[in-house]
Tab-separated table of C-alpha atoms and ligand atoms in Angstrom:
chain	number	residue	atom	x	y	z
A	6	UNK	CA	0.000	0.000	0.000
A	7	UNK	CA	2.934	2.298	0.597
A	8	UNK	CA	3.580	1.993	-3.144
A	9	UNK	CA	0.285	3.834	-3.671
A	10	UNK	CA	1.709	6.714	-1.640
A	11	UNK	CA	4.990	6.792	-3.551
A	12	UNK	CA	3.101	7.020	-6.830
A	13	UNK	CA	0.457	9.487	-5.629
A	14	UNK	CA	-0.102	12.674	-7.534
A	15	UNK	CA	0.742	15.401	-5.006
A	16	UNK	CA	0.385	19.011	-6.207
A	17	UNK	CA	3.710	20.783	-6.801
A	18	UNK	CA	3.038	23.691	-4.381
A	19	UNK	CA	2.338	21.192	-1.583
A	20	UNK	CA	5.623	19.382	-2.315
A	21	UNK	CA	7.479	22.733	-2.339
A	22	UNK	CA	6.097	23.690	1.064
A	23	UNK	CA	7.108	20.313	2.491
A	24	UNK	CA	10.600	20.503	0.951
A	25	UNK	CA	11.184	24.021	2.323
A	26	UNK	CA	10.243	23.120	5.900
A	27	UNK	CA	12.341	19.982	5.595
A	28	UNK	CA	15.365	22.078	4.458
A	29	UNK	CA	14.975	24.194	7.573
A	30	UNK	CA	15.288	21.048	9.666
A	31	UNK	CA	11.631	20.662	10.700
A	32	UNK	CA	9.662	17.434	10.735
A	33	UNK	CA	6.852	17.727	8.182
A	34	UNK	CA	4.144	15.384	6.879
A	35	UNK	CA	0.941	15.157	4.947
A	36	UNK	CA	-1.730	14.076	7.458
A	37	UNK	CA	-5.322	12.945	7.861
A	38	UNK	CA	-7.810	12.407	5.050
A	39	UNK	CA	-5.344	12.918	2.196
A	40	UNK	CA	-3.057	10.082	3.355
A	41	UNK	CA	-6.082	7.802	3.767
A	42	UNK	CA	-7.320	8.675	0.291
A	43	UNK	CA	-3.909	8.290	-1.392
A	44	UNK	CA	-3.501	4.819	0.131
A	45	UNK	CA	-6.986	3.970	-1.237
A	46	UNK	CA	-6.014	5.363	-4.663
A	47	UNK	CA	-8.716	8.033	-4.415
A	48	UNK	CA	-7.724	11.629	-5.286
A	49	UNK	CA	-7.751	13.648	-2.030
A	50	UNK	CA	-10.043	16.687	-1.743
A	51	UNK	CA	-7.341	18.678	0.012
A	52	UNK	CA	-3.803	18.176	1.279
A	53	UNK	CA	-3.186	19.048	4.928
A	54	UNK	CA	0.398	19.546	6.052
A	55	UNK	CA	1.503	19.075	9.681
A	56	UNK	CA	4.891	20.143	11.019
A	57	UNK	CA	6.978	20.413	14.159
A	58	UNK	CA	7.712	24.057	13.206
A	59	UNK	CA	5.892	26.584	15.370
A	60	UNK	CA	3.403	28.898	13.628
A	61	UNK	CA	5.895	31.823	13.789
A	62	UNK	CA	8.548	29.621	12.190
A	63	UNK	CA	6.156	28.636	9.414
A	64	UNK	CA	5.302	32.298	8.831
A	65	UNK	CA	8.985	33.213	8.569
A	66	UNK	CA	9.762	30.362	6.175
A	67	UNK	CA	7.510	31.640	3.349
A	68	UNK	CA	7.010	34.892	1.524
A	69	UNK	CA	3.226	34.903	1.477
A	70	UNK	CA	1.221	33.537	4.409
A	71	UNK	CA	-2.220	34.067	5.917
A	72	UNK	CA	-2.500	33.532	9.696
A	73	UNK	CA	-5.724	31.517	9.330
A	74	UNK	CA	-5.986	30.022	12.799
A	75	UNK	CA	-2.775	30.975	14.514
A	76	UNK	CA	-4.020	30.128	18.013
A	77	UNK	CA	-4.735	26.570	16.834
A	78	UNK	CA	-1.430	26.482	15.004
A	79	UNK	CA	-2.750	26.802	11.446
A	80	UNK	CA	-1.066	28.999	8.855
A	81	UNK	CA	-2.088	29.144	5.200
A	82	UNK	CA	0.906	29.344	2.905
A	83	UNK	CA	0.224	30.861	-0.499
A	84	UNK	CA	2.552	28.943	-2.790
A	85	UNK	CA	2.417	29.125	-6.583
A	86	UNK	CA	-1.112	30.568	-6.378
A	87	UNK	CA	-2.371	27.655	-4.246
A	88	UNK	CA	-3.341	27.779	-0.587
A	89	UNK	CA	-1.568	25.150	1.507
A	90	UNK	CA	-2.702	24.724	5.128
A	91	UNK	CA	0.169	24.038	7.495
A	92	UNK	CA	-0.634	23.138	11.102
A	93	UNK	CA	1.826	22.687	13.950
A	94	UNK	CA	1.764	19.225	15.617
A	95	UNK	CA	-0.759	19.475	18.443
A	96	UNK	CA	-2.087	17.589	21.370
A	97	UNK	CA	-5.280	18.460	23.145
A	98	UNK	CA	-5.927	19.008	26.837
A	99	UNK	CA	-8.952	17.657	28.659
A	100	UNK	CA	-12.328	18.092	27.022
A	101	UNK	CA	-15.026	20.141	28.668
A	102	UNK	CA	-18.661	19.151	28.087
A	103	UNK	CA	-17.805	16.857	25.170
A	104	UNK	CA	-17.369	19.759	22.792
A	105	UNK	CA	-13.955	21.341	22.726
A	106	UNK	CA	-10.606	20.805	24.368
A	107	UNK	CA	-9.750	23.067	27.295
A	108	UNK	CA	-6.376	23.764	25.709
A	109	UNK	CA	-4.171	22.783	22.795
A	110	UNK	CA	-0.425	22.330	23.139
A	111	UNK	CA	2.124	22.371	20.345
A	112	UNK	CA	4.203	19.237	20.051
A	113	UNK	CA	7.517	18.191	18.477
A	114	UNK	CA	6.443	14.621	17.788
A	115	UNK	CA	4.145	13.514	14.972
A	116	UNK	CA	2.861	10.526	16.951
A	117	UNK	CA	1.443	12.882	19.603
A	118	UNK	CA	-0.410	14.703	16.836
A	119	UNK	CA	-1.709	11.467	15.325
A	120	UNK	CA	-2.924	10.159	18.671
A	121	UNK	CA	-5.434	13.022	19.098
A	122	UNK	CA	-7.096	12.104	15.785
A	123	UNK	CA	-10.381	10.220	15.624
A	124	UNK	CA	-9.936	6.986	13.633
A	125	UNK	CA	-6.931	4.834	12.771
A	126	UNK	CA	-7.443	5.383	9.037
A	127	UNK	CA	-7.358	9.167	9.655
A	128	UNK	CA	-4.285	8.950	11.874
A	129	UNK	CA	-1.529	8.278	9.354
A	130	UNK	CA	1.167	10.691	8.199
A	131	UNK	CA	3.317	10.581	5.073
A	132	UNK	CA	6.430	12.495	4.127
A	133	UNK	CA	6.802	12.402	0.333
A	134	UNK	CA	10.374	13.759	0.411
A	135	UNK	CA	11.727	10.970	2.627
A	136	UNK	CA	9.017	8.547	1.467
A	137	UNK	CA	8.217	7.797	5.085
A	138	UNK	CA	4.838	6.600	6.321
A	139	UNK	CA	3.986	6.968	10.019
A	140	UNK	CA	1.173	4.606	10.971
A	141	UNK	CA	1.284	3.988	14.729
A	142	UNK	CA	-2.312	2.718	15.124
A	143	UNK	CA	-2.692	0.247	12.256
A	144	UNK	CA	-4.439	2.549	9.792
A	145	UNK	CA	-3.213	0.596	6.783
A	146	UNK	CA	-4.467	-2.721	8.078
A	147	UNK	CA	-7.845	-1.189	9.006
A	148	UNK	CA	-8.093	0.285	5.515
A	149	UNK	CA	-7.467	-3.172	4.113
A	150	UNK	CA	-10.007	-4.715	6.501
A	151	UNK	CA	-12.417	-1.851	5.741
A	152	UNK	CA	-12.891	-0.958	9.386
A	153	UNK	CA	-13.604	2.287	11.203
A	154	UNK	CA	-11.787	1.982	14.517
A	155	UNK	CA	-11.094	4.655	17.115
A	156	UNK	CA	-7.539	5.602	17.977
A	157	UNK	CA	-7.286	4.203	21.514
A	158	UNK	CA	-10.338	3.610	23.693
A	159	UNK	CA	-13.574	4.297	21.810
A	160	UNK	CA	-15.394	5.086	25.061
A	161	UNK	CA	-12.798	7.703	25.961
A	162	UNK	CA	-12.617	9.216	22.497
A	163	UNK	CA	-16.413	9.447	22.176
A	164	UNK	CA	-16.654	10.953	25.666
A	165	UNK	CA	-14.129	13.661	24.735
A	166	UNK	CA	-15.906	14.800	21.596
A	167	UNK	CA	-19.529	13.816	21.097
A	168	UNK	CA	-19.358	14.387	17.339
A	169	UNK	CA	-17.012	11.460	16.753
A	170	UNK	CA	-19.700	8.707	16.805
A	171	UNK	CA	-21.531	10.515	14.015
A	172	UNK	CA	-18.249	10.882	12.119
A	173	UNK	CA	-17.691	7.133	12.549
A	174	UNK	CA	-21.047	6.412	10.889
A	175	UNK	CA	-20.413	9.030	8.207
A	176	UNK	CA	-17.034	7.510	7.283
A	177	UNK	CA	-18.567	4.016	7.296
A	178	UNK	CA	-21.186	5.206	4.790
A	179	UNK	CA	-18.816	7.271	2.637
A	180	UNK	CA	-16.194	4.519	2.447
A	181	UNK	CA	-18.547	1.524	2.570
A	182	UNK	CA	-16.689	0.254	5.676
A	183	UNK	CA	-17.909	-1.461	8.862
A	184	UNK	CA	-17.605	-0.180	12.390
A	185	UNK	CA	-15.144	-2.108	14.513
A	186	UNK	CA	-17.244	-3.803	17.261
A	187	UNK	CA	-15.670	-1.882	20.164
A	188	UNK	CA	-16.157	1.401	18.304
A	189	UNK	CA	-19.751	0.538	17.491
A	190	UNK	CA	-20.600	-0.612	21.014
A	191	UNK	CA	-19.301	2.658	22.473
A	192	UNK	CA	-21.899	4.700	20.589
A	193	UNK	CA	-25.042	3.868	22.609
A	194	UNK	CA	-23.042	4.243	25.820
A	195	UNK	CA	-21.915	7.786	25.036
A	196	UNK	CA	-25.157	9.199	23.594
A	197	UNK	CA	-25.409	11.690	26.468
A	198	UNK	CA	-22.224	13.311	25.142
A	199	UNK	CA	-23.536	13.303	21.564
A	200	UNK	CA	-26.646	15.141	22.804
A	201	UNK	CA	-24.471	18.150	23.678
A	202	UNK	CA	-23.060	18.552	20.181
A	203	UNK	CA	-24.063	21.724	18.322
A	204	UNK	CA	-26.493	21.104	15.467
A	205	UNK	CA	-24.186	23.040	13.134
A	206	UNK	CA	-21.585	20.278	13.479
A	207	UNK	CA	-24.227	17.567	13.087
A	208	UNK	CA	-25.417	19.333	9.929
A	209	UNK	CA	-22.043	19.064	8.208
A	210	UNK	CA	-21.716	15.341	8.882
A	211	UNK	CA	-25.339	14.626	7.912
A	212	UNK	CA	-24.899	16.426	4.595
A	213	UNK	CA	-21.774	14.381	3.832
A	214	UNK	CA	-23.660	11.208	4.757
A	215	UNK	CA	-26.584	12.102	2.480
A	216	UNK	CA	-24.130	12.824	-0.320
A	217	UNK	CA	-22.804	9.292	-0.509
A	218	UNK	CA	-24.156	6.669	-2.859
A	219	UNK	CA	-24.431	4.493	0.290
A	220	UNK	CA	-26.702	6.797	2.270
A	221	UNK	CA	-29.044	3.912	3.118
A	222	UNK	CA	-26.268	2.129	4.992
A	223	UNK	CA	-25.465	5.318	6.895
A	224	UNK	CA	-29.101	5.902	7.835
A	225	UNK	CA	-29.430	2.298	9.039
A	226	UNK	CA	-26.361	2.664	11.223
A	227	UNK	CA	-27.647	5.953	12.604
A	228	UNK	CA	-30.900	4.272	13.593
A	229	UNK	CA	-29.272	1.130	14.991
A	230	UNK	CA	-26.807	3.049	17.182
A	231	UNK	CA	-29.360	5.475	18.622
A	232	UNK	CA	-27.735	8.567	17.080
A	233	UNK	CA	-30.712	9.274	14.836
A	234	UNK	CA	-33.106	9.638	17.761
A	235	UNK	CA	-31.078	12.599	19.017
A	236	UNK	CA	-31.458	14.798	15.939
A	237	UNK	CA	-34.207	13.215	13.843
A	238	UNK	CA	-36.659	11.482	16.213
A	239	UNK	CA	-39.397	11.782	13.563
A	240	UNK	CA	-37.561	9.127	11.556
A	241	UNK	CA	-36.087	7.214	14.498
A	242	UNK	CA	-39.563	6.677	15.972
A	243	UNK	CA	-41.352	5.779	12.743
A	244	UNK	CA	-42.568	2.182	12.385
A	245	UNK	CA	-39.816	-0.160	11.200
A	246	UNK	CA	-41.526	-0.543	7.819
A	247	UNK	CA	-42.013	3.221	7.315
A	248	UNK	CA	-38.380	3.842	8.263
A	249	UNK	CA	-37.170	1.102	5.939
A	250	UNK	CA	-39.158	2.582	3.053
A	251	UNK	CA	-37.831	6.071	3.767
A	252	UNK	CA	-34.232	4.821	3.729
A	253	UNK	CA	-34.751	2.762	0.592
A	254	UNK	CA	-36.319	5.767	-1.159
A	255	UNK	CA	-33.300	7.907	-0.245
A	256	UNK	CA	-31.093	5.217	-1.729
A	257	UNK	CA	-33.193	5.253	-4.911
A	258	UNK	CA	-32.977	9.038	-5.294
A	259	UNK	CA	-30.267	11.115	-6.958
A	260	UNK	CA	-27.423	12.437	-4.807
A	261	UNK	CA	-29.034	15.810	-4.083
A	262	UNK	CA	-29.366	16.813	-0.440
A	263	UNK	CA	-32.619	18.746	-0.898
A	264	UNK	CA	-34.247	15.860	-2.750
A	265	UNK	CA	-32.946	13.354	-0.212
A	266	UNK	CA	-34.163	15.323	2.801
A	267	UNK	CA	-37.610	15.586	1.194
A	268	UNK	CA	-37.673	11.879	0.316
A	269	UNK	CA	-36.698	11.010	3.876
A	270	UNK	CA	-39.498	13.083	5.386
A	271	UNK	CA	-42.285	13.011	2.789
A	272	UNK	CA	-44.257	10.094	4.232
A	273	UNK	CA	-43.545	10.879	7.886
A	274	UNK	CA	-44.324	14.569	8.426
A	275	UNK	CA	-46.258	17.447	6.887
A	276	UNK	CA	-44.924	20.559	5.230
A	277	UNK	CA	-44.682	22.650	8.417
A	278	UNK	CA	-42.859	19.937	10.322
A	279	UNK	CA	-40.517	19.402	7.378
A	280	UNK	CA	-39.571	23.079	7.428
A	281	UNK	CA	-39.034	22.994	11.204
A	282	UNK	CA	-36.813	19.933	10.856
A	283	UNK	CA	-34.789	21.625	8.117
A	284	UNK	CA	-34.223	24.662	10.327
A	285	UNK	CA	-33.445	22.528	13.374
A	286	UNK	CA	-30.781	20.736	11.365
A	287	UNK	CA	-29.319	24.139	10.399
A	288	UNK	CA	-30.107	24.085	6.722
A	289	UNK	CA	-30.365	27.618	5.306
A	290	UNK	CA	-33.921	29.064	5.241
A	291	UNK	CA	-34.039	28.706	1.475
A	292	UNK	CA	-33.266	24.990	1.687
A	293	UNK	CA	-35.777	24.399	4.514
A	294	UNK	CA	-38.462	26.173	2.448
A	295	UNK	CA	-37.670	24.100	-0.622
A	296	UNK	CA	-37.713	20.830	1.345
A	297	UNK	CA	-41.093	21.874	2.778
A	298	UNK	CA	-42.528	22.518	-0.699
A	299	UNK	CA	-41.178	19.210	-1.987
A	300	UNK	CA	-42.701	17.380	1.000
A	301	UNK	CA	-46.033	19.152	0.536
A	302	UNK	CA	-46.353	18.001	-3.077
A	303	UNK	CA	-44.514	14.684	-2.817
A	304	UNK	CA	-47.618	12.485	-3.059
A	305	UNK	CA	-48.150	13.129	-6.750
A	306	UNK	CA	-49.257	9.549	-7.429
A	307	UNK	CA	-52.611	10.659	-6.016
A	308	UNK	CA	-52.959	13.219	-8.821
A	309	UNK	CA	-52.478	11.179	-11.993
A	310	UNK	CA	-56.038	11.788	-13.189
A	311	UNK	CA	-56.020	15.574	-12.882
A	312	UNK	CA	-56.721	18.109	-15.608
A	313	UNK	CA	-54.173	20.409	-17.260
A	314	UNK	CA	-55.458	23.489	-15.370
A	315	UNK	CA	-55.052	21.626	-12.056
A	316	UNK	CA	-51.509	20.594	-12.989
A	317	UNK	CA	-50.676	24.163	-14.036
A	318	UNK	CA	-51.801	25.307	-10.586
A	319	UNK	CA	-49.469	22.694	-9.108
A	320	UNK	CA	-46.591	24.073	-11.213
A	321	UNK	CA	-47.447	27.572	-10.002
A	322	UNK	CA	-47.191	26.411	-6.381
A	323	UNK	CA	-43.989	24.434	-6.811
A	324	UNK	CA	-42.237	26.790	-9.247
A	325	UNK	CA	-40.895	25.648	-12.617
A	326	UNK	CA	-37.219	25.536	-11.541
A	327	UNK	CA	-38.110	23.052	-8.797
A	328	UNK	CA	-39.997	20.622	-11.065
A	329	UNK	CA	-36.991	18.305	-11.712
A	330	UNK	CA	-36.408	17.940	-7.965
A	331	UNK	CA	-40.092	17.271	-7.293
A	332	UNK	CA	-40.120	14.597	-9.985
A	333	UNK	CA	-36.998	13.024	-8.455
A	334	UNK	CA	-38.667	12.921	-5.021
A	335	UNK	CA	-41.871	11.346	-6.317
A	336	UNK	CA	-40.087	8.845	-8.557
A	337	UNK	CA	-37.923	7.553	-5.673
A	338	UNK	CA	-40.920	7.221	-3.342
A	339	UNK	CA	-43.082	5.420	-5.890
A	340	UNK	CA	-40.239	3.110	-6.958
A	341	UNK	CA	-39.971	1.880	-3.384
A	342	UNK	CA	-43.578	2.053	-2.227
A	343	UNK	CA	-45.695	1.233	-5.289
A	344	UNK	CA	-43.484	0.119	-8.168
A	345	UNK	CA	-46.554	-1.120	-10.098
A	346	UNK	CA	-47.722	2.463	-10.433
A	347	UNK	CA	-44.481	3.744	-11.962
A	348	UNK	CA	-45.763	3.782	-15.562
A	349	UNK	CA	-48.766	5.980	-14.761
A	350	UNK	CA	-46.644	8.234	-12.562
A	351	UNK	CA	-44.018	8.568	-15.312
A	352	UNK	CA	-46.831	9.527	-17.696
A	353	UNK	CA	-47.855	12.232	-15.229
A	354	UNK	CA	-44.248	13.510	-15.122
A	355	UNK	CA	-44.242	13.690	-18.917
A	356	UNK	CA	-47.447	15.751	-18.845
A	357	UNK	CA	-46.005	18.083	-16.218
A	358	UNK	CA	-42.814	18.502	-18.235
A	359	UNK	CA	-44.790	19.252	-21.403
A	360	UNK	CA	-46.939	21.812	-19.572
A	361	UNK	CA	-43.788	23.408	-18.118
A	362	UNK	CA	-42.023	23.435	-21.493
A	363	UNK	CA	-44.843	25.575	-22.896
A	364	UNK	CA	-43.764	28.264	-20.363
A	365	UNK	CA	-47.320	29.153	-19.317
A	366	UNK	CA	-47.958	32.314	-17.258
A	367	UNK	CA	-48.004	31.121	-13.637
A	368	UNK	CA	-47.819	34.353	-11.657
A	369	UNK	CA	-49.308	37.865	-11.732
A	370	UNK	CA	-46.146	39.389	-13.149
A	371	UNK	CA	-46.407	37.156	-16.204
A	372	UNK	CA	-49.884	38.454	-17.098
A	373	UNK	CA	-50.199	40.374	-20.381
A	374	UNK	CA	-51.658	43.275	-18.339
A	375	UNK	CA	-49.699	45.280	-15.743
A	376	UNK	CA	-51.270	46.631	-12.561
A	377	UNK	CA	-51.488	50.007	-14.341
A	378	UNK	CA	-53.295	48.440	-17.310
A	379	UNK	CA	-55.755	46.774	-14.952
A	380	UNK	CA	-56.536	50.038	-13.120
A	381	UNK	CA	-56.970	51.900	-16.421
A	382	UNK	CA	-59.305	49.216	-17.798
A	383	UNK	CA	-61.413	49.214	-14.619
A	384	UNK	CA	-61.275	53.016	-14.359
A	385	UNK	CA	-60.066	52.866	-10.711
A	386	UNK	CA	-56.998	53.919	-8.750
A	387	UNK	CA	-55.060	51.728	-6.349
A	388	UNK	CA	-57.606	49.733	-4.323
A	389	UNK	CA	-58.319	46.190	-3.123
A	390	UNK	CA	-60.339	45.618	-6.314
A	391	UNK	CA	-57.080	45.588	-8.280
A	392	UNK	CA	-55.867	42.601	-6.255
A	393	UNK	CA	-59.166	40.775	-6.806
A	394	UNK	CA	-59.058	41.533	-10.533
A	395	UNK	CA	-55.467	40.292	-10.774
A	396	UNK	CA	-56.397	37.021	-9.084
A	397	UNK	CA	-59.364	36.631	-11.420
A	398	UNK	CA	-57.110	37.121	-14.471
A	399	UNK	CA	-54.451	34.758	-13.160
A	400	UNK	CA	-57.055	32.043	-12.558
A	401	UNK	CA	-58.291	32.583	-16.131
A	402	UNK	CA	-54.849	32.088	-17.693
A	403	UNK	CA	-54.075	29.108	-15.440
A	404	UNK	CA	-57.208	27.529	-16.906
A	405	UNK	CA	-56.226	28.552	-20.427
A	406	UNK	CA	-52.819	30.163	-21.116
A	407	UNK	CA	-54.114	31.075	-24.618
A	408	UNK	CA	-56.125	33.890	-22.993
A	409	UNK	CA	-52.950	35.754	-21.979
A	410	UNK	CA	-53.065	38.629	-24.498
A	411	UNK	CA	-53.765	42.250	-23.587
A	412	UNK	CA	-56.968	42.478	-25.648
A	413	UNK	CA	-58.480	39.242	-24.403
A	414	UNK	CA	-57.677	40.016	-20.774
A	415	UNK	CA	-59.125	43.560	-21.090
A	416	UNK	CA	-62.351	42.176	-22.523
A	417	UNK	CA	-62.619	39.572	-19.768
A	418	UNK	CA	-61.888	42.186	-17.141
A	419	UNK	CA	-64.725	44.468	-18.362
A	420	UNK	CA	-67.068	41.488	-18.422
A	421	UNK	CA	-65.999	40.543	-14.870
A	422	UNK	CA	-66.562	44.151	-13.727
A	423	UNK	CA	-70.041	44.269	-15.242
A	424	UNK	CA	-71.012	40.856	-13.807
A	425	UNK	CA	-69.770	41.613	-10.327
A	426	UNK	CA	-71.257	45.098	-10.398
A	427	UNK	CA	-68.096	46.937	-9.389
B	524	LIG	P1	-13.065	14.409	4.219
B	524	LIG	O1	-12.418	13.831	3.015
B	524	LIG	O2	-14.458	14.005	4.379
B	524	LIG	O3	-12.804	15.864	4.433
B	524	LIG	P2	-11.164	14.139	6.332
B	524	LIG	O4	-10.488	12.944	6.908
B	524	LIG	O5	-10.322	15.161	5.663
B	524	LIG	O6	-12.300	13.623	5.396
B	524	LIG	P3	-12.040	16.231	8.057
B	524	LIG	O7	-13.322	16.359	8.787
B	524	LIG	O8	-11.721	17.214	6.989
B	524	LIG	O9	-11.996	14.755	7.506
B	524	LIG	O10	-10.862	16.231	9.160
B	524	LIG	C1	-9.485	16.196	8.808
B	524	LIG	C2	-8.733	15.317	9.794
B	524	LIG	O11	-8.763	15.910	11.108
B	524	LIG	C3	-9.299	13.912	9.984
B	524	LIG	O12	-8.752	13.017	9.030
B	524	LIG	C4	-8.880	13.568	11.396
B	524	LIG	O13	-7.553	13.128	11.427
B	524	LIG	C5	-8.948	14.907	12.109
B	524	LIG	N1	-10.244	15.189	12.776
B	524	LIG	C6	-11.284	15.900	12.275
B	524	LIG	N2	-12.292	15.993	13.141
B	524	LIG	C7	-11.912	15.336	14.240
B	524	LIG	C8	-12.501	15.079	15.522
B	524	LIG	N3	-13.736	15.516	15.797
B	524	LIG	N4	-11.774	14.374	16.420
B	524	LIG	C9	-10.524	13.938	16.138
B	524	LIG	N5	-9.911	14.126	14.971
B	524	LIG	C10	-10.576	14.822	14.019
B	525	LIG	MG1	-11.083	17.101	4.937
């Protein structure tokens, strides 16, 4: 496996930073996720450098640096136009309330730095100049065995930082690995620590979990370990069959977090609850609103027989840009819940797509008459009647988009005025 590291494609600026610190006599390594990924022959997302040099020494060694997180020992070196994060070897003091260490200390020894890390596969370091791999906790053999295993005692590590159990499940899902039994068994025991974790941190891990093609496995592990009940009791407490269907539907849906959140919730909660859940899990307002709309309209199989005007009203509610996501949500649900009905549901999607492709007017601002035109036609100034008239016209064009010309709408408006006696 070390051959994978020797042949890995490491960006030139990263190699230059490592070589420079090495020249100055410092110990320096690539650490964490990038070493894991290079051993697996997967291109790393980013390359983190760790060194025995103190932050001031790192700053002095390069022309252009940004003191990103100096108090934690992190300096960003700008090398050949690329940003390279360099962090001084650290150990962590005792943890308070399962959230953050009371102190961090800089260290001279890479093994100290590796021993504060969460899992053996994330606790390897590699120096590409000397071609040296430091693997004190059996990361390579756990990679081979496809195991997520804590560095040291799982109970202790999960009690220090309550996020780690969720990270364990996330890595298991992302990598398609199993949890080592001791690591897995420590999760239910330390749930009280997990309960203290900020939802912002849970959000980031949940999004990564939903992004994997193995999200179903991750969701199963979350349920089985008790983690899910802490942040998504609506799913954790669903009947086993409803929960199984929700997970299977997520698996059947495209890798899109908004679609997957909606698929997960559509048959368990209503629109308002879906929005509340989105906000609780720290999704941006816009995302929570979208998930709520997708949940509200997710049961499209009930609407296969509806008329074009009714479907146009649906498009107006959902919004044309969101139609592909709504279709993805419904397709995944129906595939899992009522596969026999797929043909009729696909036919409904085709109708919706055809109606959308015709770009019908769906909102007041798309009417052929402006507010000014409407007032002039009615012979009134600004008043509540204008709002009523606008709604009347919009309903008319939702029924028949062909009516959306200035002349036709003016004629209808006069007729409406005469009939309603205004
Ligand atoms: P990804 O490819 O998903 O980013 P990663 O391994 O880079 O995976 P990060 O969350 O970016 O994961 O963390 C970088 C490294 O920092 C990890 O590999 C691990 O060594 C360490 N680490 C991160 N979070 C924790 C934590 N809560 N406890 C202990 N070590 C951690
Ligand atoms: Mg990372």
